[in-house]
mmCIF file of C-alpha atoms in Angstrom:
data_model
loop_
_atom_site.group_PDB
_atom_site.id
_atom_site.type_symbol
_atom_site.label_atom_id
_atom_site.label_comp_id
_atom_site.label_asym_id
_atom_site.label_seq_id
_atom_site.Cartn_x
_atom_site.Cartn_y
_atom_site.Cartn_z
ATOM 1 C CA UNK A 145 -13.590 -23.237 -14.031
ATOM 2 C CA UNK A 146 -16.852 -22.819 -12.499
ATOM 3 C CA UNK A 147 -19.773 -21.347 -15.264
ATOM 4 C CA UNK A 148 -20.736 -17.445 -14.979
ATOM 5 C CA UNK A 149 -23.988 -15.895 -14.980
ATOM 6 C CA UNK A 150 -23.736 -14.181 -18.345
ATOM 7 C CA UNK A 151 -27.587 -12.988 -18.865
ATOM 8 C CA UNK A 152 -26.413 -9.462 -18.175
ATOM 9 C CA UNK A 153 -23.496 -8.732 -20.164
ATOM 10 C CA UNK A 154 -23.158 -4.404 -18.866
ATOM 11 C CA UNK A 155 -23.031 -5.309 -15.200
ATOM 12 C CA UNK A 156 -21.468 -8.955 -15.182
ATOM 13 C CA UNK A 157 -17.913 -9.222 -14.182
ATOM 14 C CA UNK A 158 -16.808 -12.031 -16.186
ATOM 15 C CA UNK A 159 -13.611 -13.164 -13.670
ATOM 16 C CA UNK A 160 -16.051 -12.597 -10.478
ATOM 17 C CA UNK A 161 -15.397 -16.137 -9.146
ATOM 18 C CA UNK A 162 -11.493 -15.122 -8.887
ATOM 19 C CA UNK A 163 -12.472 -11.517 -7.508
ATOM 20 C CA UNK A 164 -14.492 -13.603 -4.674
ATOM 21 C CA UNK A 165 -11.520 -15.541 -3.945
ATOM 22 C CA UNK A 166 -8.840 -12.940 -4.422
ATOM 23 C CA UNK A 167 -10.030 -9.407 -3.443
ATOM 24 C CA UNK A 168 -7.632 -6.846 -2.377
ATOM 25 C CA UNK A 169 -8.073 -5.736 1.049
ATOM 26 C CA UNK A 170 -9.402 -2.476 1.580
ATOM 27 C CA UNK A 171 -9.958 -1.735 -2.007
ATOM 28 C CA UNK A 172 -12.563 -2.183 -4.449
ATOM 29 C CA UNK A 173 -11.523 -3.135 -7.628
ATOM 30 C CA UNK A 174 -12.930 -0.805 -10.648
ATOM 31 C CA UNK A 175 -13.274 -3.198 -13.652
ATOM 32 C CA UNK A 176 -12.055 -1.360 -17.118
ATOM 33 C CA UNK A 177 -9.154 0.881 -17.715
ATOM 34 C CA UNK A 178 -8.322 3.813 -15.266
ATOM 35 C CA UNK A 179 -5.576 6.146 -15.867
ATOM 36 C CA UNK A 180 -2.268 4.077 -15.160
ATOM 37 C CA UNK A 181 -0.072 5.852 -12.633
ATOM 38 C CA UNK A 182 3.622 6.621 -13.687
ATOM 39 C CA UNK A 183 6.307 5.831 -11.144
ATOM 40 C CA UNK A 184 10.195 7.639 -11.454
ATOM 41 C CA UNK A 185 12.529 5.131 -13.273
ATOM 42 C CA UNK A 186 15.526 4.635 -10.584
ATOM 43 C CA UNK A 187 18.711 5.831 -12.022
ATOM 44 C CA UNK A 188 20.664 2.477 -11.264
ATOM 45 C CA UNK A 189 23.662 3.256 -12.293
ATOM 46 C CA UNK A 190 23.626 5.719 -8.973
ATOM 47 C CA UNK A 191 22.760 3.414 -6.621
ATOM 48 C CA UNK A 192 25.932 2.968 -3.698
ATOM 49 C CA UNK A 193 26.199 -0.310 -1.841
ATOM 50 C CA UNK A 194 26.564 0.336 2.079
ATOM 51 C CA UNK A 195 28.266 -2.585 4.387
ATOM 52 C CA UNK A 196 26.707 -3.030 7.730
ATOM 53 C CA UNK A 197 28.211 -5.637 9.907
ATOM 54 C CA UNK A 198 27.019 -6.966 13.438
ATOM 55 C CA UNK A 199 26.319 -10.832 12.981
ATOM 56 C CA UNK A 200 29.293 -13.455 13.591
ATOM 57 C CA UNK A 201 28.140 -15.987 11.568
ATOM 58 C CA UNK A 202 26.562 -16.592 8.092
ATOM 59 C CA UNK A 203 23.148 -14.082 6.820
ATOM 60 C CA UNK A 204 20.219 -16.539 5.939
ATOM 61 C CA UNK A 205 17.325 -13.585 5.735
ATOM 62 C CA UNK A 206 16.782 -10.169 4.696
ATOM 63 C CA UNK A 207 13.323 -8.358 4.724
ATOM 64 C CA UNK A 208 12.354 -4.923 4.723
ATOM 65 C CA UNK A 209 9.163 -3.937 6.461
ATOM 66 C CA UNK A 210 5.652 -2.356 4.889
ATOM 67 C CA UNK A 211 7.562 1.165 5.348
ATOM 68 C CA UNK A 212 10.556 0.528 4.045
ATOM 69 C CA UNK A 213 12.395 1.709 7.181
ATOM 70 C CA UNK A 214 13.571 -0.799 8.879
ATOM 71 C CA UNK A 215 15.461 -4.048 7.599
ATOM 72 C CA UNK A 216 15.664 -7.270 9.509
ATOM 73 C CA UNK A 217 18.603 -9.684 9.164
ATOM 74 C CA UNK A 218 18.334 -13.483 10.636
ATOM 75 C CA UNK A 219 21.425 -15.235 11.319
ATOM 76 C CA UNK A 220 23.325 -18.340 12.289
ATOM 77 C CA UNK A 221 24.121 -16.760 15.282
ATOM 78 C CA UNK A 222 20.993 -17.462 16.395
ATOM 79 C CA UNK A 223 19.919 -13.624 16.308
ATOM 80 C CA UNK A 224 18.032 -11.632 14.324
ATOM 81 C CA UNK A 225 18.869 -7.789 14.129
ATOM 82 C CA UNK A 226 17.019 -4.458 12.769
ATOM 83 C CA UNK A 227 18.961 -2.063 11.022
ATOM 84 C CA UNK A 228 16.934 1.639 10.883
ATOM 85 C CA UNK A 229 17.674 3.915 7.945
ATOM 86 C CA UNK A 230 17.134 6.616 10.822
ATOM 87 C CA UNK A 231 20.814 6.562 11.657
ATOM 88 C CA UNK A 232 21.806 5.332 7.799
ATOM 89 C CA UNK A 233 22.091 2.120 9.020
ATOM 90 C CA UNK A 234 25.228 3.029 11.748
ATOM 91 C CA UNK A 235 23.261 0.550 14.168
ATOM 92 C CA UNK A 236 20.468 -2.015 14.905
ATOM 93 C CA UNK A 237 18.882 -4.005 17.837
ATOM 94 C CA UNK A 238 19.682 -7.370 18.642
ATOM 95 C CA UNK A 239 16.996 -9.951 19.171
ATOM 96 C CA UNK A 240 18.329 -12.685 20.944
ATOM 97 C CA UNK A 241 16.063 -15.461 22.159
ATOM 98 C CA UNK A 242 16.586 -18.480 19.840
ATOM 99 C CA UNK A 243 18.570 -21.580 20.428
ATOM 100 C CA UNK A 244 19.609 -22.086 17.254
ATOM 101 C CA UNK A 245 20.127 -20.930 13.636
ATOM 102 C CA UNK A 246 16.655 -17.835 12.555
ATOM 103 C CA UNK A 247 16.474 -19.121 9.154
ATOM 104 C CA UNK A 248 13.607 -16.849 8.063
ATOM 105 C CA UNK A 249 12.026 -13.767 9.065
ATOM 106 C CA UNK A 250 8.367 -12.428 8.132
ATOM 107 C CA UNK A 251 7.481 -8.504 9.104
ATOM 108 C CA UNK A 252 3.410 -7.812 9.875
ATOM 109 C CA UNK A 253 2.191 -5.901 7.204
ATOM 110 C CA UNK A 254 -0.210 -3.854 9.002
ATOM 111 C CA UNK A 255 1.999 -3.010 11.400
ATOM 112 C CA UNK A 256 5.490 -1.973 10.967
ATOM 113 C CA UNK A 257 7.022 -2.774 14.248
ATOM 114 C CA UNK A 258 6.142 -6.268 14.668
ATOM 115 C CA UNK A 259 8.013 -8.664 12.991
ATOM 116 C CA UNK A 260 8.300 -12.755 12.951
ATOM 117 C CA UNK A 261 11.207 -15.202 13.356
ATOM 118 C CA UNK A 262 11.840 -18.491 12.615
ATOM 119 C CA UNK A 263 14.798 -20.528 13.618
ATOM 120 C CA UNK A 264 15.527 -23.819 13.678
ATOM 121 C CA UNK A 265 14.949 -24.586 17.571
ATOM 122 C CA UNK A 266 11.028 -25.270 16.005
ATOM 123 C CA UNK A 267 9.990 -22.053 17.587
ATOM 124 C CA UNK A 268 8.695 -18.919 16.314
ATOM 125 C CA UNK A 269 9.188 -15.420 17.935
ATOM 126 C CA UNK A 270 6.992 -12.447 17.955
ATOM 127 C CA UNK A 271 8.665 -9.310 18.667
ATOM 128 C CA UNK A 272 7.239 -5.681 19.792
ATOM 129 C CA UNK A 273 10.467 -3.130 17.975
ATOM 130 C CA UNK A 274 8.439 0.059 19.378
ATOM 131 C CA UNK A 275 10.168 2.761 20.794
ATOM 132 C CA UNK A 276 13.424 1.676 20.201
ATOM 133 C CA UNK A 277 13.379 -1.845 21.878
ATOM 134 C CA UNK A 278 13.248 -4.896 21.183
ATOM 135 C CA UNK A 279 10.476 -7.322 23.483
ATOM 136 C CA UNK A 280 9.976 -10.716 22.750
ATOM 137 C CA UNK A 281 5.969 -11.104 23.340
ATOM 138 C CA UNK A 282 5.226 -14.567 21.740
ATOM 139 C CA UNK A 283 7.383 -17.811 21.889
ATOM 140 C CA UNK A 284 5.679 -20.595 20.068
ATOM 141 C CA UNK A 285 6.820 -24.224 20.149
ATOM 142 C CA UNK A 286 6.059 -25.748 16.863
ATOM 143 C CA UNK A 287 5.655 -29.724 15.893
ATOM 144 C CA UNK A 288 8.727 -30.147 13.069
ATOM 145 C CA UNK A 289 11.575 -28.025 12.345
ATOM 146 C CA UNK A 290 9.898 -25.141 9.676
ATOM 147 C CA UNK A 291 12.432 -23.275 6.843
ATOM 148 C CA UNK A 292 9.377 -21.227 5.204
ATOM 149 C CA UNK A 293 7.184 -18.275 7.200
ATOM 150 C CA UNK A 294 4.473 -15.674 5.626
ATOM 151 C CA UNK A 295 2.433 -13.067 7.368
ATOM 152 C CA UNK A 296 -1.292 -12.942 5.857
ATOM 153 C CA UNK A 297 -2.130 -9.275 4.627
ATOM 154 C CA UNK A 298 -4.600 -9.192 7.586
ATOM 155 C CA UNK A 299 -1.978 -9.639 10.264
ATOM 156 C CA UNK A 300 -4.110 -12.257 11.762
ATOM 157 C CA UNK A 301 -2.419 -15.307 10.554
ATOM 158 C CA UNK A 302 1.419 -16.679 10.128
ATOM 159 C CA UNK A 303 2.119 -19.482 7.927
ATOM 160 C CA UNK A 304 4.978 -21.599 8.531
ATOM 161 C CA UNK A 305 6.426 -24.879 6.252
ATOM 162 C CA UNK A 306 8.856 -26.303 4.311
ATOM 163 C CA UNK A 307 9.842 -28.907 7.190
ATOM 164 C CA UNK A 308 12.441 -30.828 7.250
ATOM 165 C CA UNK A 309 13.638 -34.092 9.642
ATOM 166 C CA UNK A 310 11.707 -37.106 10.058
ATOM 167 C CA UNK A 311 7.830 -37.277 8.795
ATOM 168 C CA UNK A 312 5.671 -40.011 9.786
ATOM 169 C CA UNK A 313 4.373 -42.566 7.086
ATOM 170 C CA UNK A 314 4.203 -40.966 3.684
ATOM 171 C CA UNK A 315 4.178 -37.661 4.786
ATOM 172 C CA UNK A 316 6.787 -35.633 2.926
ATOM 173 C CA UNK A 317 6.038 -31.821 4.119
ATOM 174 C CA UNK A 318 3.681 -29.868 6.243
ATOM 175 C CA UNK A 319 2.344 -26.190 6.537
ATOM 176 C CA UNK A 320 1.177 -24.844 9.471
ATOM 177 C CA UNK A 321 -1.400 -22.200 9.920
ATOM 178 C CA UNK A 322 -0.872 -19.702 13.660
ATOM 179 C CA UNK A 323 -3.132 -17.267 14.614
ATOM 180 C CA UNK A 324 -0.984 -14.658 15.423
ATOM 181 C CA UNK A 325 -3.305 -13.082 18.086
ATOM 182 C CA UNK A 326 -3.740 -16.571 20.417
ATOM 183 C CA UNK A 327 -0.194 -18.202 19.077
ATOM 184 C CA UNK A 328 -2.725 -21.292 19.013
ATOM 185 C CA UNK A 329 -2.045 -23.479 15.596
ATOM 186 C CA UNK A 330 -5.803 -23.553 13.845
ATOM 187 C CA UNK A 331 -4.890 -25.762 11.179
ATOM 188 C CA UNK A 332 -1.810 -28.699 10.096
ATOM 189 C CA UNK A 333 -1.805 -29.596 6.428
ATOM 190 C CA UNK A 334 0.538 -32.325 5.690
ATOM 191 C CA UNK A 335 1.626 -33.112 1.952
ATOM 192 C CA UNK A 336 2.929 -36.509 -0.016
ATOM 193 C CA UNK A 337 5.040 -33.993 -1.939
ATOM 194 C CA UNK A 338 7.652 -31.471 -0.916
ATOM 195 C CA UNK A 339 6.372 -28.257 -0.592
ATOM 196 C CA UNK A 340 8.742 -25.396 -0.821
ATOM 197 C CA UNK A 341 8.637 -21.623 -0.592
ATOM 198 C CA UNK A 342 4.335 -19.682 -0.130
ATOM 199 C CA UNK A 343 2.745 -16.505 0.071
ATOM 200 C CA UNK A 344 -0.599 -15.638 1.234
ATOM 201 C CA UNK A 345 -3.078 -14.702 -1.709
ATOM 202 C CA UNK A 346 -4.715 -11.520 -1.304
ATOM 203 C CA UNK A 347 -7.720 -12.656 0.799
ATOM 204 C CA UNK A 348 -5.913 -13.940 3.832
ATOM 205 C CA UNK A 349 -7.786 -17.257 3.424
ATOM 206 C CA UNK A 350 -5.247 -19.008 0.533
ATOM 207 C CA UNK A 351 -1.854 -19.996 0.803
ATOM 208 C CA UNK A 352 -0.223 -20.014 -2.617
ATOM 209 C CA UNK A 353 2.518 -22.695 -2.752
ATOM 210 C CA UNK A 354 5.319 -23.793 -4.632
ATOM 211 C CA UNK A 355 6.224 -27.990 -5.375
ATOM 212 C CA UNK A 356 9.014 -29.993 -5.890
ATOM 213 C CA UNK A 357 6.633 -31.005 -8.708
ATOM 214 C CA UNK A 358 6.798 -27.964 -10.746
ATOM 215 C CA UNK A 359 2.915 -26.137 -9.646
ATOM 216 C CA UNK A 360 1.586 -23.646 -8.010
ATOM 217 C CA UNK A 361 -1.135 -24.765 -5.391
ATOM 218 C CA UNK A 362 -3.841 -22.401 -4.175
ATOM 219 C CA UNK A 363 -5.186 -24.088 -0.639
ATOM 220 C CA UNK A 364 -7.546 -23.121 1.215
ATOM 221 C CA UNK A 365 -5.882 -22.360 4.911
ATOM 222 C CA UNK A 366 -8.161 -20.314 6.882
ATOM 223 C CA UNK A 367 -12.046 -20.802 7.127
ATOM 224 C CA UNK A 368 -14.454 -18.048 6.647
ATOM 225 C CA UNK A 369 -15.233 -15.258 4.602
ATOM 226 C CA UNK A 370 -16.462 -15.853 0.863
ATOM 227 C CA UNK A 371 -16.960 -19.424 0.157
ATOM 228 C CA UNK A 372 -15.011 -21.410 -1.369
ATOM 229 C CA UNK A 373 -15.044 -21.455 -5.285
ATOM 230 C CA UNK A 374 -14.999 -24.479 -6.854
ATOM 231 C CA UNK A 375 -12.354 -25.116 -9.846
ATOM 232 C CA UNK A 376 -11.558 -27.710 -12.327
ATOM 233 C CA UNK A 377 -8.688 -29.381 -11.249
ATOM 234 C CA UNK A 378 -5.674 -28.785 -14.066
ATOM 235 C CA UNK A 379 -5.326 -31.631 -16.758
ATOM 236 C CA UNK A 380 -2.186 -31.039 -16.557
ATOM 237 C CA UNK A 381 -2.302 -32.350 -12.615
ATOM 238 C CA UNK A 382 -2.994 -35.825 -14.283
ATOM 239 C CA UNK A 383 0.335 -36.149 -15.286
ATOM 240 C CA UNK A 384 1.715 -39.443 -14.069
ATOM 241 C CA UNK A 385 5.386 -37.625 -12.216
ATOM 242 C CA UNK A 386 2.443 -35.206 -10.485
ATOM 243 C CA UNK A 387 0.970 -36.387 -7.532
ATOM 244 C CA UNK A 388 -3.007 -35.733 -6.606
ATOM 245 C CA UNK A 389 -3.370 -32.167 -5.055
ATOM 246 C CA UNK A 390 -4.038 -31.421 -1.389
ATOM 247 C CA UNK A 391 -7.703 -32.266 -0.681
ATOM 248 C CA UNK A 392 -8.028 -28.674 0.546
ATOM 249 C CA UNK A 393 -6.363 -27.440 -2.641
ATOM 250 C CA UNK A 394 -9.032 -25.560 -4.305
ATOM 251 C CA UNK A 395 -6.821 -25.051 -7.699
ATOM 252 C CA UNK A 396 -3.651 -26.369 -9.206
ATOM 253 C CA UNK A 397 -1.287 -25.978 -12.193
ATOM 254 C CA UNK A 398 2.128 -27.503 -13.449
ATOM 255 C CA UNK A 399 3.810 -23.859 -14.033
ATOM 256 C CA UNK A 400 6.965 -25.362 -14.430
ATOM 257 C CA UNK A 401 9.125 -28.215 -15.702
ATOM 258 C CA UNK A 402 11.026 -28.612 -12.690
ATOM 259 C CA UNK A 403 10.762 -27.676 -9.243
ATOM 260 C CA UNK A 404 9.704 -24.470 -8.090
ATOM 261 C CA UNK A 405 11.418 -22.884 -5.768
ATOM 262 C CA UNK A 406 10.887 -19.288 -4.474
ATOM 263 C CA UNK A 407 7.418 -16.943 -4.818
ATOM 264 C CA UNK A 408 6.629 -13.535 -4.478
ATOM 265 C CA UNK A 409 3.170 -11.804 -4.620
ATOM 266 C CA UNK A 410 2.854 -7.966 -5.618
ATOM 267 C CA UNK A 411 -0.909 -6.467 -4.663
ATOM 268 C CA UNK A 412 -0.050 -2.500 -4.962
ATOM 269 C CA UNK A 413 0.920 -3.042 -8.151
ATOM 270 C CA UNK A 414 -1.775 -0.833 -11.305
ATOM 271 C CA UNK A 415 -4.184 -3.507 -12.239
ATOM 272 C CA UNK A 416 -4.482 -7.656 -11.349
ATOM 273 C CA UNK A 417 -1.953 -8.348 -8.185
ATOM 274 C CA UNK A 418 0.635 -10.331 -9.938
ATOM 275 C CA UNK A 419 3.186 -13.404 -9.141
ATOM 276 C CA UNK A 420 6.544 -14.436 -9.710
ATOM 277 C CA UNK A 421 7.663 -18.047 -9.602
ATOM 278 C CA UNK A 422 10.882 -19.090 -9.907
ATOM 279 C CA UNK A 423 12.226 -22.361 -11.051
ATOM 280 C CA UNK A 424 14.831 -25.221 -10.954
ATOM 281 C CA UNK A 425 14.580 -24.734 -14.829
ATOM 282 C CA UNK A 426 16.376 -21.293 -14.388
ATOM 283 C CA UNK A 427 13.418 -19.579 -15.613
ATOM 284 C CA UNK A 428 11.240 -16.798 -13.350
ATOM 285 C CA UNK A 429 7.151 -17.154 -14.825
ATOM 286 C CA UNK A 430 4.950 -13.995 -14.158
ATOM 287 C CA UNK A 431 1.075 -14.799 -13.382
ATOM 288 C CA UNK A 432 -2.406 -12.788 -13.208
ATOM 289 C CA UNK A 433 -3.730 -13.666 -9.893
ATOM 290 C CA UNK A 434 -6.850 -12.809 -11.200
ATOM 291 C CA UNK A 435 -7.254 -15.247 -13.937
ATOM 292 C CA UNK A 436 -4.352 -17.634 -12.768
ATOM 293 C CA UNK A 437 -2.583 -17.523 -16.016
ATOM 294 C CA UNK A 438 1.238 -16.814 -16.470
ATOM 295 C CA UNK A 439 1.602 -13.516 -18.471
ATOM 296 C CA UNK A 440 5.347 -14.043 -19.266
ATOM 297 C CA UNK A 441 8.374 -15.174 -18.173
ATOM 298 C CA UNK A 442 12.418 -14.083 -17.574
ATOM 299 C CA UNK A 443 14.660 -16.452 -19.651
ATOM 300 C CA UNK A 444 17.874 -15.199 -18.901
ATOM 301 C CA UNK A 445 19.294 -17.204 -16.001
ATOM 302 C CA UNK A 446 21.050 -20.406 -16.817
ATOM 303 C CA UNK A 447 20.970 -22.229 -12.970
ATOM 304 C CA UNK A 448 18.124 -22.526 -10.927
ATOM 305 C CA UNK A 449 15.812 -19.490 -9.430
ATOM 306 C CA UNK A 450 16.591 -19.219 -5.658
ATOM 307 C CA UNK A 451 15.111 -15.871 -5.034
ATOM 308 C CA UNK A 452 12.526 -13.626 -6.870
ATOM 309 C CA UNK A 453 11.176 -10.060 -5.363
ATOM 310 C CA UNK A 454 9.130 -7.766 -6.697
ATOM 311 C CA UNK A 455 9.592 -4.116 -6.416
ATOM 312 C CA UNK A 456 7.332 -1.624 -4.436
ATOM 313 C CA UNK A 457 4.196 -0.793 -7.430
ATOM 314 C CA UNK A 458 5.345 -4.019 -8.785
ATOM 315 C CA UNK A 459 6.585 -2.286 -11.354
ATOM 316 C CA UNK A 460 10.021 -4.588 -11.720
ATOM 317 C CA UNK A 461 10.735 -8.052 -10.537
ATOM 318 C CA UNK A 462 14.460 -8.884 -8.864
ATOM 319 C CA UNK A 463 15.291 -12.550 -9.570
ATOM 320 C CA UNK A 464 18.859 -14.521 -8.622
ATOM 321 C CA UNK A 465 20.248 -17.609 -9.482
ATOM 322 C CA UNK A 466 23.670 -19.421 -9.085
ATOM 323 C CA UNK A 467 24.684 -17.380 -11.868
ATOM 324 C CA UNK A 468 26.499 -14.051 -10.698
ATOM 325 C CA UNK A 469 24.542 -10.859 -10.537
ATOM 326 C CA UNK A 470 20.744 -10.298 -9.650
ATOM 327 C CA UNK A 471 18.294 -10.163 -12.945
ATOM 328 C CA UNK A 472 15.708 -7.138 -12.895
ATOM 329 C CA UNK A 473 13.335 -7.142 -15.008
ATOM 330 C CA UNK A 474 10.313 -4.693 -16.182
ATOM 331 C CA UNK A 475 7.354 -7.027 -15.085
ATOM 332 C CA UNK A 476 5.019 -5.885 -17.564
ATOM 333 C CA UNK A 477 7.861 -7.018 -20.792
ATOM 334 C CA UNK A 478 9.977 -9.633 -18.864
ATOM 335 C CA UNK A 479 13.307 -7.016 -20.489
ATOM 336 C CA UNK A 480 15.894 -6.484 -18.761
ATOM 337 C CA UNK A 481 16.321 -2.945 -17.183
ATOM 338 C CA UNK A 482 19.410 -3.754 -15.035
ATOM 339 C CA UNK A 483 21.808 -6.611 -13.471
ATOM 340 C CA UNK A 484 22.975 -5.883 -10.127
ATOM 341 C CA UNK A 485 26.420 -7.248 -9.343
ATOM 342 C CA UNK A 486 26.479 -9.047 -6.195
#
């Protein structure tokens, strides 16, 4: 990695070329150890399961939003609806718009009644859920047919990827940058590689992405703010089944020994915002964002990782596979504290 200024060892941070490039919005980060908060331990064994029904075809999307109030559902039905935990769940708006299946649904995180679909029509939706209704302010026609959508913590970009149908020439994927105030694309990225499921680093500037090839990718997606730091590309990226990086890929890792599949970022969490990656090897790796190094990883799946969550605090990590039942996990020891049955 780039070289640090070390002629001042009581004021130097030594990881300040990842705090430039990951910073937490709105917070400034106090290097040593402060007081780590203690959260209640759910009692899981109390936990009820509640049915709500209202789409006539199969679920492809769940997400809560920031508050936790409102869950969004995106369906082959070519709707999207918002449950409220108002009425307990008894009923939810229908956003109907689409022409064909919402595979994925992104909420703004700083603000709680806007929220994002993508369907397969190669459109995304912006929708206005205040006061009870459900207005459709943004349709925006998109170049391929996307699977994958994130929200950057700023609310001022969407990301959207994963695409799928015909590419031209040796173009195997492409990611999409949107500013969500003009609906204007600002950037196209396309890959050699299959790229599969992102999240936005903390910064709003770097996409985070997951490979067919078994890395994590940090690009650079949005210009502006701190310049770009300049890493050592991986060895491990010289591996003959790994293909060269994006040019605008500003770091890159083989975390994996097959495919990854499915990401999740956790930035409220006490200390370094953390990661979860999970794999075609059936294995879910933890990383510190900070110093881009996995911490641990969950071993107890035996099919591939299709879906990893962390929990609000990012205190636990949610993780499912093929195999029955959903793995949770206490992120800081990779144990087990519970299996849901699903």
């Amino acid at each position: 990695m780039a070289a640090m200024d070390t002629s001042d060892p009581q004021t130097t941070n030594p990881n300040a070329h990842l705090e430039r490039l990951f910073p937490v919005p709105g917070e400034g980060y106090t290097w040593g150890p402060p007081e780590e908060p203690t959260y209640p331990i759910p009692e899981w064994d109390a936990f009820k399961t509640k049915v709500v029904g209202g789409h006539s075809r199969n679920v492809n999307k769940l997400a809560w939003n920031a508050s936790g109030d409102k869950l969004a559902s995106g369906s082959d039905d070519r709707t999207c609806r918002v449950w409220s935990g108002e009425d307990d769940y008894r009923h939810s708006l229908k956003l109907d718009g689409h022409g064909d299946s919402v595979v994925q649904l992104a909420w703004d995180p700083r603000n709680h009644e806007s929220l994002a679909t993508l369907a397969a029509d190669k459109t995304v939706r912006l929708w206005d859920l205040r006061e009870g209704r459900a207005r459709s302010r943004a349709s925006i026609k998109l170049s391929h047919e996307y699977i994958n959508v994130a929200w950057s913590p700023c609310g001022g970009y969407l990301a959207v990827g994963s695409s799928v149908g015909k590419k031209e020439g040796d173009e195997k994927d492409c990611v999409t940058v949107l500013d969500a105030k003009t609906h204007k694309a600002t950037k196209r990225f396309k890959f050699a590689y299959e790229v599969n499921e992102f999240c936005w680093a903390p910064d709003s500037r770097h996409l985070m992405l997951t490979t067919a090839h078994g890395t994590i990718e940090v690009l650079r997606a949005v210009e502006g703010g701190p310049p770009p730091v300049e890493f050592d590309k991986v060895a491990s990226c010289d591996d003959d089944d790994v293909p060269k990086p994006h040019a605008d890929s500003v770091w890159v890792a083989r975390a994996h020994t097959d495919a990854c599949y499915c990401v999740d970022l956790s930035t409220d969490c006490h200390g370094p915002p953390l990661l979860a990656v999970g794999a075609k090897d059936a294995l879910v790796s933890i990383w510190d964002v900070e110093e881009m190094i996995c911490l641990r990883c969950v071993p107890r799946h035996d099919t591939p990782v299709r879906c990893v969550a962390f929990s609000r605090y990012g205190q636990f990590v949610a993780s499912s596979a093929y195999d029955a039942g959903i793995d949770v996990a206490d992120a800081k020891t990779a144990e087990r504290v519970a299996t849901v049955e699903a």
